[in-house]
mmCIF file of C-alpha atoms and ligand atoms in Angstrom:
data_model
loop_
_atom_site.group_PDB
_atom_site.id
_atom_site.type_symbol
_atom_site.label_atom_id
_atom_site.label_comp_id
_atom_site.label_asym_id
_atom_site.label_seq_id
_atom_site.Cartn_x
_atom_site.Cartn_y
_atom_site.Cartn_z
ATOM 1 C CA MET A 1 -24.735 -14.603 6.694
ATOM 2 C CA PRO A 2 -21.108 -15.243 7.500
ATOM 3 C CA ILE A 3 -18.453 -16.207 4.860
ATOM 4 C CA ILE A 4 -20.016 -17.182 1.514
ATOM 5 C CA ASN A 5 -20.133 -21.048 1.501
ATOM 6 C CA ARG A 6 -19.174 -21.371 -2.106
ATOM 7 C CA ILE A 7 -16.076 -19.251 -1.482
ATOM 8 C CA ALA A 8 -15.250 -21.287 1.697
ATOM 9 C CA ASP A 9 -15.294 -24.274 -0.644
ATOM 10 C CA PHE A 10 -12.147 -22.988 -2.479
ATOM 11 C CA HIS A 11 -10.267 -21.853 0.649
ATOM 12 C CA ASP A 12 -7.640 -24.509 -0.083
ATOM 13 C CA ASP A 13 -7.273 -23.261 -3.765
ATOM 14 C CA MET A 14 -6.837 -19.740 -2.574
ATOM 15 C CA THR A 15 -4.266 -20.808 0.056
ATOM 16 C CA ALA A 16 -2.296 -22.634 -2.686
ATOM 17 C CA TRP A 17 -2.500 -19.496 -5.035
ATOM 18 C CA ARG A 18 -1.414 -17.177 -2.121
ATOM 19 C CA ARG A 19 1.572 -19.309 -1.233
ATOM 20 C CA ASP A 20 2.664 -19.545 -4.847
ATOM 21 C CA PHE A 21 2.575 -15.750 -5.166
ATOM 22 C CA HIS A 22 4.467 -15.603 -1.823
ATOM 23 C CA GLU A 23 7.192 -17.870 -3.237
ATOM 24 C CA HIS A 24 7.556 -15.719 -6.445
ATOM 25 C CA PRO A 25 7.400 -12.045 -5.329
ATOM 26 C CA GLU A 26 7.988 -9.319 -7.841
ATOM 27 C CA ILE A 27 8.793 -5.590 -7.334
ATOM 28 C CA GLY A 28 6.583 -2.824 -8.571
ATOM 29 C CA PHE A 29 6.054 -2.635 -12.379
ATOM 30 C CA ALA A 30 7.923 -5.976 -12.698
ATOM 31 C CA GLU A 31 4.986 -8.090 -11.592
ATOM 32 C CA HIS A 32 5.116 -10.070 -14.892
ATOM 33 C CA ARG A 33 4.626 -13.540 -13.574
ATOM 34 C CA THR A 34 1.984 -12.413 -11.060
ATOM 35 C CA SER A 35 0.019 -10.466 -13.600
ATOM 36 C CA ALA A 36 0.216 -13.287 -16.143
ATOM 37 C CA LEU A 37 -1.099 -15.746 -13.562
ATOM 38 C CA VAL A 38 -3.910 -13.361 -12.556
ATOM 39 C CA ALA A 39 -4.918 -12.890 -16.194
ATOM 40 C CA ASP A 40 -4.842 -16.721 -16.808
ATOM 41 C CA ARG A 41 -6.885 -17.406 -13.812
ATOM 42 C CA LEU A 42 -9.475 -14.752 -14.604
ATOM 43 C CA ARG A 43 -9.861 -16.201 -18.132
ATOM 44 C CA ALA A 44 -10.235 -19.720 -16.650
ATOM 45 C CA PHE A 45 -12.957 -18.441 -14.336
ATOM 46 C CA GLY A 46 -14.848 -17.230 -17.363
ATOM 47 C CA VAL A 47 -14.492 -13.456 -16.591
ATOM 48 C CA ASP A 48 -15.939 -11.652 -19.574
ATOM 49 C CA GLU A 49 -12.957 -9.509 -20.576
ATOM 50 C CA VAL A 50 -9.370 -9.468 -19.342
ATOM 51 C CA VAL A 51 -7.270 -6.344 -20.012
ATOM 52 C CA THR A 52 -3.631 -6.802 -19.527
ATOM 53 C CA GLY A 53 -0.705 -4.434 -19.715
ATOM 54 C CA PHE A 54 -2.593 -1.586 -18.091
ATOM 55 C CA ALA A 55 -0.040 0.582 -16.393
ATOM 56 C CA LYS A 56 2.709 -1.808 -17.535
ATOM 57 C CA THR A 57 1.878 -4.932 -15.387
ATOM 58 C CA GLY A 58 -1.755 -4.055 -14.241
ATOM 59 C CA VAL A 59 -4.670 -6.284 -15.080
ATOM 60 C CA VAL A 60 -8.364 -5.369 -15.201
ATOM 61 C CA GLY A 61 -11.095 -8.042 -15.249
ATOM 62 C CA VAL A 62 -14.562 -7.134 -16.505
ATOM 63 C CA LEU A 63 -17.576 -9.121 -15.070
ATOM 64 C CA HIS A 64 -21.059 -8.585 -16.320
ATOM 65 C CA GLY A 65 -24.063 -9.511 -14.166
ATOM 66 C CA ARG A 66 -27.225 -11.184 -15.070
ATOM 67 C CA ALA A 67 -28.858 -7.813 -15.947
ATOM 68 C CA ARG A 68 -27.802 -4.310 -16.998
ATOM 69 C CA GLY A 69 -27.000 -1.843 -14.234
ATOM 70 C CA ASP A 70 -24.347 0.324 -12.561
ATOM 71 C CA ALA A 71 -20.662 -0.489 -12.173
ATOM 72 C CA ILE A 72 -18.206 -0.673 -9.352
ATOM 73 C CA GLY A 73 -14.378 -1.328 -9.056
ATOM 74 C CA LEU A 74 -12.732 -3.590 -6.597
ATOM 75 C CA ARG A 75 -8.895 -3.041 -6.376
ATOM 76 C CA ALA A 76 -6.122 -5.233 -5.115
ATOM 77 C CA ASP A 77 -2.319 -4.549 -5.186
ATOM 78 C CA MET A 78 0.247 -7.040 -6.503
ATOM 79 C CA ALA A 79 3.756 -5.608 -5.676
ATOM 80 C CA ALA A 80 6.401 -7.093 -3.273
ATOM 81 C CA LEU A 81 9.140 -5.210 -1.290
ATOM 82 C CA PRO A 82 12.909 -5.146 -1.421
ATOM 83 C CA ILE A 83 13.189 -7.108 1.879
ATOM 84 C CA GLN A 84 15.210 -10.167 2.707
ATOM 85 C CA GLU A 85 12.584 -12.677 4.100
ATOM 86 C CA GLU A 86 13.371 -14.339 7.390
ATOM 87 C CA THR A 87 10.117 -16.365 7.957
ATOM 88 C CA GLY A 88 11.769 -19.732 7.352
ATOM 89 C CA LEU A 89 8.412 -20.908 5.815
ATOM 90 C CA PRO A 90 8.386 -23.761 3.348
ATOM 91 C CA TYR A 91 6.885 -21.374 0.777
ATOM 92 C CA ALA A 92 9.339 -18.467 1.591
ATOM 93 C CA THR A 93 10.534 -16.324 -1.253
ATOM 94 C CA LYS A 94 12.727 -17.935 -3.933
ATOM 95 C CA THR A 95 14.043 -14.471 -4.984
ATOM 96 C CA PRO A 96 16.791 -12.915 -2.804
ATOM 97 C CA ALA A 97 16.007 -9.496 -1.192
ATOM 98 C CA THR A 98 12.350 -9.534 -2.519
ATOM 99 C CA MET A 99 9.485 -10.396 -0.221
ATOM 100 C CA HIS A 100 5.656 -10.258 -0.012
ATOM 101 C CA ALA A 101 6.031 -8.363 3.340
ATOM 102 C CA CYS A 102 2.915 -6.330 3.022
ATOM 103 C CA GLY A 103 0.425 -9.190 2.228
ATOM 104 C CA HIS A 104 -0.308 -8.050 -1.305
ATOM 105 C CA ASP A 105 0.036 -11.822 -2.189
ATOM 106 C CA GLY A 106 -3.114 -12.232 -0.016
ATOM 107 C CA HIS A 107 -4.838 -9.165 -1.531
ATOM 108 C CA THR A 108 -4.380 -10.417 -5.043
ATOM 109 C CA THR A 109 -5.618 -13.817 -3.946
ATOM 110 C CA MET A 110 -8.751 -12.495 -2.147
ATOM 111 C CA LEU A 111 -9.780 -10.492 -5.276
ATOM 112 C CA LEU A 112 -9.179 -13.608 -7.444
ATOM 113 C CA GLY A 113 -11.403 -15.710 -5.108
ATOM 114 C CA ALA A 114 -14.147 -12.984 -5.443
ATOM 115 C CA ALA A 115 -13.810 -12.965 -9.185
ATOM 116 C CA ARG A 116 -14.074 -16.737 -9.420
ATOM 117 C CA TYR A 117 -17.346 -16.611 -7.320
ATOM 118 C CA LEU A 118 -18.828 -13.659 -9.161
ATOM 119 C CA ALA A 119 -18.054 -15.243 -12.542
ATOM 120 C CA GLU A 120 -19.691 -18.521 -11.494
ATOM 121 C CA THR A 121 -22.826 -17.014 -9.768
ATOM 122 C CA ARG A 122 -23.490 -13.689 -11.632
ATOM 123 C CA ASN A 123 -25.828 -12.726 -8.864
ATOM 124 C CA PHE A 124 -25.645 -9.000 -9.533
ATOM 125 C CA ALA A 125 -26.907 -6.500 -12.086
ATOM 126 C CA GLY A 126 -24.394 -4.281 -13.960
ATOM 127 C CA THR A 127 -20.595 -4.598 -14.139
ATOM 128 C CA VAL A 128 -17.766 -5.385 -11.627
ATOM 129 C CA TYR A 129 -14.312 -4.346 -12.565
ATOM 130 C CA VAL A 130 -11.663 -6.325 -10.696
ATOM 131 C CA ILE A 131 -8.543 -4.138 -10.712
ATOM 132 C CA PHE A 132 -5.128 -5.702 -10.172
ATOM 133 C CA GLN A 133 -2.831 -2.773 -9.591
ATOM 134 C CA PRO A 134 1.043 -2.776 -9.931
ATOM 135 C CA ALA A 135 3.613 -0.920 -7.945
ATOM 136 C CA GLU A 136 1.887 0.164 -4.738
ATOM 137 C CA GLU A 137 5.139 -0.085 -2.847
ATOM 138 C CA ASN A 138 6.901 3.175 -3.914
ATOM 139 C CA GLY A 139 6.101 3.134 -7.561
ATOM 140 C CA GLY A 140 2.739 4.930 -7.565
ATOM 141 C CA GLY A 141 0.983 2.383 -9.809
ATOM 142 C CA GLY A 142 -2.381 3.565 -8.543
ATOM 143 C CA GLN A 143 -1.612 7.089 -10.026
ATOM 144 C CA VAL A 144 -0.329 5.429 -13.251
ATOM 145 C CA MET A 145 -3.590 3.617 -13.530
ATOM 146 C CA VAL A 146 -5.691 6.765 -13.174
ATOM 147 C CA ASP A 147 -3.426 8.735 -15.464
ATOM 148 C CA GLU A 148 -3.788 5.959 -18.195
ATOM 149 C CA GLY A 149 -7.568 6.444 -17.960
ATOM 150 C CA LEU A 150 -8.791 3.784 -15.613
ATOM 151 C CA PHE A 151 -12.027 5.483 -14.884
ATOM 152 C CA GLU A 152 -12.616 6.566 -18.556
ATOM 153 C CA LYS A 153 -11.941 3.144 -19.981
ATOM 154 C CA PHE A 154 -13.925 1.383 -17.237
ATOM 155 C CA PRO A 155 -16.618 3.797 -16.177
ATOM 156 C CA MET A 156 -17.754 3.091 -12.637
ATOM 157 C CA ARG A 157 -19.730 4.667 -9.779
ATOM 158 C CA MET A 158 -17.407 3.792 -6.950
ATOM 159 C CA VAL A 159 -14.137 2.100 -6.293
ATOM 160 C CA PHE A 160 -13.065 0.169 -3.228
ATOM 161 C CA GLY A 161 -9.747 -0.928 -1.698
ATOM 162 C CA MET A 162 -8.691 -3.084 1.248
ATOM 163 C CA HIS A 163 -5.537 -3.875 3.285
ATOM 164 C CA ASN A 164 -4.846 -6.656 5.775
ATOM 165 C CA TRP A 165 -3.765 -5.307 9.198
ATOM 166 C CA PRO A 166 -1.944 -7.605 11.595
ATOM 167 C CA ILE A 167 -2.635 -5.412 14.753
ATOM 168 C CA LEU A 168 -6.384 -5.880 14.187
ATOM 169 C CA PRO A 169 -7.766 -9.259 15.405
ATOM 170 C CA GLU A 170 -8.231 -11.900 12.705
ATOM 171 C CA GLY A 171 -11.304 -11.322 10.566
ATOM 172 C CA VAL A 172 -12.243 -7.959 12.168
ATOM 173 C CA PHE A 173 -12.965 -5.111 9.628
ATOM 174 C CA ALA A 174 -12.138 -1.373 10.517
ATOM 175 C CA TRP A 175 -13.648 1.409 8.640
ATOM 176 C CA ARG A 176 -13.074 5.107 8.784
ATOM 177 C CA HIS A 177 -14.686 8.262 7.336
ATOM 178 C CA GLY A 178 -12.307 10.742 5.852
ATOM 179 C CA PRO A 179 -8.464 10.474 6.117
ATOM 180 C CA VAL A 180 -7.307 6.945 6.629
ATOM 181 C CA MET A 181 -3.686 7.082 5.460
ATOM 182 C CA ALA A 182 -1.136 9.977 5.183
ATOM 183 C CA ALA A 183 0.383 11.933 2.253
ATOM 184 C CA CYS A 184 4.083 11.293 2.045
ATOM 185 C CA SER A 185 7.398 12.488 0.488
ATOM 186 C CA ALA A 186 10.714 10.806 -0.091
ATOM 187 C CA PHE A 187 13.861 12.957 0.172
ATOM 188 C CA ASP A 188 17.643 12.666 -0.295
ATOM 189 C CA ILE A 189 19.993 15.058 1.404
ATOM 190 C CA THR A 190 23.678 14.985 0.447
ATOM 191 C CA VAL A 191 26.053 16.900 2.786
ATOM 192 C CA ILE A 192 29.112 18.018 0.937
ATOM 193 C CA GLY A 193 32.110 18.920 3.126
ATOM 194 C CA LYS A 194 35.729 18.470 2.484
ATOM 195 C CA GLY A 195 37.553 15.181 3.067
ATOM 196 C CA GLY A 196 40.792 14.938 4.930
ATOM 197 C CA HIS A 197 42.849 13.124 7.430
ATOM 198 C CA ALA A 198 40.934 12.172 10.669
ATOM 199 C CA ALA A 199 43.802 13.608 12.797
ATOM 200 C CA GLN A 200 43.826 16.937 10.839
ATOM 201 C CA PRO A 201 40.146 18.025 11.194
ATOM 202 C CA HIS A 202 41.089 21.655 10.800
ATOM 203 C CA THR A 203 42.034 21.102 7.248
ATOM 204 C CA ALA A 204 38.690 19.497 6.433
ATOM 205 C CA VAL A 205 34.974 20.229 6.621
ATOM 206 C CA ASP A 206 33.654 17.163 8.356
ATOM 207 C CA PRO A 207 30.256 16.132 6.783
ATOM 208 C CA ILE A 208 29.577 13.545 9.367
ATOM 209 C CA VAL A 209 29.452 16.095 12.154
ATOM 210 C CA VAL A 210 27.285 18.296 10.007
ATOM 211 C CA ALA A 211 24.956 15.326 9.136
ATOM 212 C CA ALA A 212 24.614 14.501 12.789
ATOM 213 C CA HIS A 213 23.420 18.193 13.542
ATOM 214 C CA ILE A 214 20.963 17.975 10.547
ATOM 215 C CA VAL A 215 19.394 14.696 11.818
ATOM 216 C CA THR A 216 18.912 16.269 15.287
ATOM 217 C CA GLY A 217 17.736 19.634 13.817
ATOM 218 C CA LEU A 218 15.192 17.941 11.529
ATOM 219 C CA GLN A 219 13.387 16.552 14.585
ATOM 220 C CA THR A 220 12.540 20.082 15.735
ATOM 221 C CA ILE A 221 10.347 20.786 12.639
ATOM 222 C CA VAL A 222 7.454 18.652 14.015
ATOM 223 C CA ALA A 223 8.105 19.575 17.539
ATOM 224 C CA ARG A 224 8.667 23.357 17.082
ATOM 225 C CA ASN A 225 6.975 24.431 13.646
ATOM 226 C CA ILE A 226 3.923 22.248 13.409
ATOM 227 C CA GLU A 227 0.829 23.174 15.385
ATOM 228 C CA PRO A 228 0.583 20.623 18.197
ATOM 229 C CA ALA A 229 -2.976 19.680 17.422
ATOM 230 C CA GLU A 230 -1.882 18.813 13.742
ATOM 231 C CA THR A 231 0.002 15.667 12.735
ATOM 232 C CA GLY A 232 3.246 15.357 10.943
ATOM 233 C CA VAL A 233 6.320 13.031 10.807
ATOM 234 C CA VAL A 234 9.972 13.460 9.712
ATOM 235 C CA THR A 235 12.095 10.334 9.705
ATOM 236 C CA ILE A 236 15.641 9.789 8.424
ATOM 237 C CA GLY A 237 15.582 6.218 7.191
ATOM 238 C CA SER A 238 19.231 5.838 6.105
ATOM 239 C CA ILE A 239 22.639 7.608 6.577
ATOM 240 C CA GLN A 240 25.802 6.725 4.824
ATOM 241 C CA GLY A 241 29.168 8.328 4.912
ATOM 242 C CA GLY A 242 32.823 7.289 5.193
ATOM 243 C CA HIS A 243 34.755 4.025 4.868
ATOM 244 C CA ALA A 244 37.628 4.172 7.361
ATOM 245 C CA HIS A 245 38.256 4.979 10.968
ATOM 246 C CA ASN A 246 40.917 7.526 10.140
ATOM 247 C CA VAL A 247 39.449 9.411 7.110
ATOM 248 C CA ILE A 248 37.106 12.296 7.128
ATOM 249 C CA PRO A 249 34.914 11.648 4.052
ATOM 250 C CA GLU A 250 33.939 14.200 1.431
ATOM 251 C CA SER A 251 30.265 13.648 1.730
ATOM 252 C CA VAL A 252 27.452 12.050 3.582
ATOM 253 C CA ARG A 253 24.014 10.855 2.069
ATOM 254 C CA MET A 254 20.853 10.623 3.977
ATOM 255 C CA THR A 255 17.351 9.511 2.933
ATOM 256 C CA GLY A 256 14.162 10.115 4.612
ATOM 257 C CA THR A 257 10.403 10.634 4.485
ATOM 258 C CA THR A 258 7.820 13.062 5.704
ATOM 259 C CA ARG A 259 4.137 12.322 6.349
ATOM 260 C CA TRP A 260 1.154 14.646 6.856
ATOM 261 C CA PHE A 261 -2.644 15.105 6.289
ATOM 262 C CA SER A 262 -3.246 18.888 6.031
ATOM 263 C CA PRO A 263 -1.736 20.546 2.946
ATOM 264 C CA ALA A 264 -0.452 23.430 5.151
ATOM 265 C CA VAL A 265 1.540 20.891 7.156
ATOM 266 C CA GLY A 266 2.828 19.302 3.962
ATOM 267 C CA ASP A 267 4.209 22.718 2.944
ATOM 268 C CA LEU A 268 5.664 23.401 6.321
ATOM 269 C CA LEU A 269 7.453 20.056 6.391
ATOM 270 C CA GLU A 270 9.099 20.501 3.026
ATOM 271 C CA ALA A 271 10.095 24.117 3.747
ATOM 272 C CA GLY A 272 11.435 22.934 7.133
ATOM 273 C CA VAL A 273 13.503 20.142 5.666
ATOM 274 C CA ARG A 274 15.068 22.459 3.047
ATOM 275 C CA ARG A 275 15.655 25.318 5.492
ATOM 276 C CA VAL A 276 17.135 23.183 8.397
ATOM 277 C CA ALA A 277 19.449 20.952 6.161
ATOM 278 C CA THR A 278 20.635 24.063 4.007
ATOM 279 C CA GLY A 279 21.048 26.385 7.062
ATOM 280 C CA ILE A 280 22.892 23.880 9.302
ATOM 281 C CA ALA A 281 25.259 22.856 6.426
ATOM 282 C CA GLU A 282 26.094 26.476 5.702
ATOM 283 C CA SER A 283 26.672 27.346 9.243
ATOM 284 C CA PHE A 284 29.369 24.671 9.423
ATOM 285 C CA GLY A 285 30.985 25.696 6.109
ATOM 286 C CA ALA A 286 29.456 22.823 4.221
ATOM 287 C CA ARG A 287 26.785 22.424 1.562
ATOM 288 C CA ALA A 288 23.616 20.442 1.491
ATOM 289 C CA GLU A 289 21.999 19.272 -1.767
ATOM 290 C CA ILE A 290 18.370 18.263 -1.341
ATOM 291 C CA ASP A 291 16.073 16.243 -3.621
ATOM 292 C CA TYR A 292 12.632 16.312 -2.153
ATOM 293 C CA ARG A 293 9.751 14.554 -3.888
ATOM 294 C CA ARG A 294 6.176 14.520 -2.789
ATOM 295 C CA THR A 295 5.083 11.051 -3.657
ATOM 296 C CA TYR A 296 1.559 9.897 -2.413
ATOM 297 C CA ILE A 297 -1.297 12.157 -1.504
ATOM 298 C CA ALA A 298 -3.468 11.380 1.607
ATOM 299 C CA THR A 299 -5.989 8.490 1.275
ATOM 300 C CA VAL A 300 -9.410 10.022 2.067
ATOM 301 C CA ASN A 301 -12.547 7.909 2.297
ATOM 302 C CA ASP A 302 -15.977 9.116 1.153
ATOM 303 C CA PRO A 303 -18.398 8.729 4.037
ATOM 304 C CA ASP A 304 -21.326 7.324 1.975
ATOM 305 C CA ALA A 305 -19.116 4.761 0.189
ATOM 306 C CA THR A 306 -17.589 3.855 3.540
ATOM 307 C CA ASP A 307 -20.983 3.130 5.044
ATOM 308 C CA LEU A 308 -21.833 0.764 2.083
ATOM 309 C CA ALA A 309 -18.407 -0.911 2.630
ATOM 310 C CA ALA A 310 -19.004 -1.319 6.379
ATOM 311 C CA ALA A 311 -22.500 -2.749 5.698
ATOM 312 C CA ALA A 312 -21.043 -5.387 3.397
ATOM 313 C CA ALA A 313 -18.418 -6.109 6.067
ATOM 314 C CA ARG A 314 -21.135 -6.545 8.691
ATOM 315 C CA THR A 315 -22.872 -9.051 6.427
ATOM 316 C CA VAL A 316 -19.803 -11.203 6.277
ATOM 317 C CA ALA A 317 -18.271 -10.783 9.755
ATOM 318 C CA GLY A 318 -21.182 -9.749 11.900
ATOM 319 C CA GLU A 319 -21.896 -6.536 13.827
ATOM 320 C CA ALA A 320 -19.436 -6.977 16.594
ATOM 321 C CA ARG A 321 -16.544 -7.612 14.234
ATOM 322 C CA VAL A 322 -16.800 -4.329 12.281
ATOM 323 C CA VAL A 323 -15.321 -1.528 14.083
ATOM 324 C CA PRO A 324 -14.642 2.196 13.490
ATOM 325 C CA MET A 325 -10.850 2.987 13.048
ATOM 326 C CA LEU A 326 -10.349 5.785 15.631
ATOM 327 C CA LYS A 327 -7.209 7.147 14.217
ATOM 328 C CA PRO A 328 -5.722 7.185 10.692
ATOM 329 C CA THR A 329 -2.306 5.711 10.244
ATOM 330 C CA MET A 330 0.734 7.660 9.004
ATOM 331 C CA GLY A 331 1.357 4.885 6.472
ATOM 332 C CA ALA A 332 0.814 5.888 2.846
ATOM 333 C CA GLU A 333 -1.077 4.221 0.038
ATOM 334 C CA ASP A 334 -1.426 5.004 -3.620
ATOM 335 C CA PHE A 335 -5.098 3.933 -3.706
ATOM 336 C CA SER A 336 -5.268 7.602 -2.654
ATOM 337 C CA PHE A 337 -5.048 8.675 -6.344
ATOM 338 C CA MET A 338 -8.048 6.514 -7.205
ATOM 339 C CA LEU A 339 -9.966 8.014 -4.240
ATOM 340 C CA ALA A 340 -9.054 11.528 -5.367
ATOM 341 C CA ALA A 341 -10.612 10.703 -8.840
ATOM 342 C CA LYS A 342 -13.559 8.598 -7.781
ATOM 343 C CA GLN A 343 -15.994 8.137 -4.914
ATOM 344 C CA GLY A 344 -14.886 5.220 -2.817
ATOM 345 C CA SER A 345 -13.542 3.730 0.455
ATOM 346 C CA TYR A 346 -10.520 1.770 1.751
ATOM 347 C CA ILE A 347 -11.188 -0.738 4.588
ATOM 348 C CA MET A 348 -8.821 -2.611 6.804
ATOM 349 C CA LEU A 349 -9.152 -6.376 7.461
ATOM 350 C CA GLY A 350 -7.534 -7.710 10.691
ATOM 351 C CA GLY A 351 -5.036 -10.524 10.136
ATOM 352 C CA GLY A 352 -4.174 -11.086 13.848
ATOM 353 C CA ARG A 353 -0.723 -10.841 15.264
ATOM 354 C CA GLY A 354 0.535 -14.215 14.010
ATOM 355 C CA PRO A 355 3.836 -15.937 14.953
ATOM 356 C CA GLY A 356 6.568 -13.447 15.955
ATOM 357 C CA ASP A 357 4.051 -10.671 16.165
ATOM 358 C CA ALA A 358 5.396 -9.114 12.946
ATOM 359 C CA MET A 359 3.834 -6.092 11.362
ATOM 360 C CA VAL A 360 3.654 -5.552 7.584
ATOM 361 C CA HIS A 361 7.125 -4.653 6.123
ATOM 362 C CA HIS A 362 8.796 -6.893 8.747
ATOM 363 C CA PRO A 363 11.005 -9.729 7.414
ATOM 364 C CA LYS A 364 9.190 -12.212 9.627
ATOM 365 C CA TYR A 365 5.654 -11.118 8.516
ATOM 366 C CA ASP A 366 3.428 -13.526 6.648
ATOM 367 C CA PHE A 367 -0.121 -13.016 5.403
ATOM 368 C CA ASN A 368 -2.713 -15.022 7.465
ATOM 369 C CA ASP A 369 -4.370 -17.448 5.115
ATOM 370 C CA ALA A 370 -7.433 -17.890 7.492
ATOM 371 C CA ILE A 371 -8.755 -14.469 6.286
ATOM 372 C CA LEU A 372 -8.663 -15.338 2.540
ATOM 373 C CA PRO A 373 -12.345 -16.343 2.425
ATOM 374 C CA VAL A 374 -13.344 -13.493 4.631
ATOM 375 C CA GLY A 375 -11.714 -10.936 2.397
ATOM 376 C CA ALA A 376 -13.104 -12.713 -0.849
ATOM 377 C CA SER A 377 -16.507 -12.834 0.716
ATOM 378 C CA TYR A 378 -16.452 -9.131 1.599
ATOM 379 C CA TRP A 379 -15.641 -8.319 -2.129
ATOM 380 C CA ALA A 380 -18.402 -10.567 -3.384
ATOM 381 C CA THR A 381 -20.999 -9.246 -0.854
ATOM 382 C CA LEU A 382 -20.000 -5.644 -1.681
ATOM 383 C CA ALA A 383 -20.679 -6.319 -5.334
ATOM 384 C CA GLU A 384 -23.978 -8.117 -4.732
ATOM 385 C CA GLN A 385 -25.270 -5.403 -2.324
ATOM 386 C CA LEU A 386 -24.217 -2.416 -4.484
ATOM 387 C CA LEU A 387 -25.454 -3.957 -7.732
ATOM 388 C CA PRO A 388 -28.620 -5.891 -6.604
ATOM 389 C CA ALA A 389 -29.735 -8.462 -9.202
ATOM 390 C CA SER A 390 -33.389 -7.735 -8.484
HETATM 391 ZN ZN1 ZN B 401 3.390 -1.934 2.203
HETATM 392 ZN ZN1 ZN B 402 0.520 -2.825 1.412
#
């Protein structure tokens, strides 16, 4: 059975919803319009109970099947990114410097499509919770939902997540047992020197030269401190210091991230960033202030739940279009907090490379509407297979 016919029937509706979300993106924990629309649509579909204001802007829809039974959760994320869109599309963002550049507009729409079908057909026994999570991009909304009692208020056997992936061909699913996305940190380093005249460097402590050495030094942590067979990343994502060509500034600020899977590597990366930044700054007579925050834990799939997810994907896409994901990605995802608390799995759905070959988080990226019924059919099939009506 390929895409569910009834879901294919409302492909046009889903495309319109998706483009409307795209035009009105909202940053994490501020998804007010998005979450109100989600709740309104769920009510209009006849979803049995719609809980709003969960983890600020989160929404949970409760769908009961035609008989009693088990319960599962299906999760989509709703947040946009602080990126200036450059797609030039007719439905491009109307909000400056805010963009659905990760396809969460599509994720929200696919789960809405599944909810509409499930509410209409009820071809399952038990309960399906459709979870619309806020603030995946940096806000850790997944953790807030767990902390606010997601699994106590909505008891479920398993929970599932999905992300579109442009580098996978359109409509191809990729599954993976165990780690699928990395743990991550965000850190700020402020190098404090002594400002002065650019022509009198001996009277100053130049924080720009110190920062340059720190950037280079940080790259030795992965190369020289982490066991080569292990995986880790240290990236400096921004550096700001000074305003004029003839002034040595007082300080330089850098921001960055580290990524890892093994807890031991996570500890080494944090210790390394602190040691290298502090030590280099001191050796130049400057000082480094470091604010290092571990943000997301690694996303680790349960093998049994993953096999069930892959089986549902095969039903929708066919054997040949469901493939193992050979390597995890060093991206990070706060569905990790749900998977740490509950058995479940996170699957990738290919979107194809699209115009401009833009990956997620690129200003020219756009979600591929062709996969809306594929993703919605996957959710619906997963619910029907895990909670069989007879
Ligand atoms: Zn993202
Ligand atoms: Zn994303």
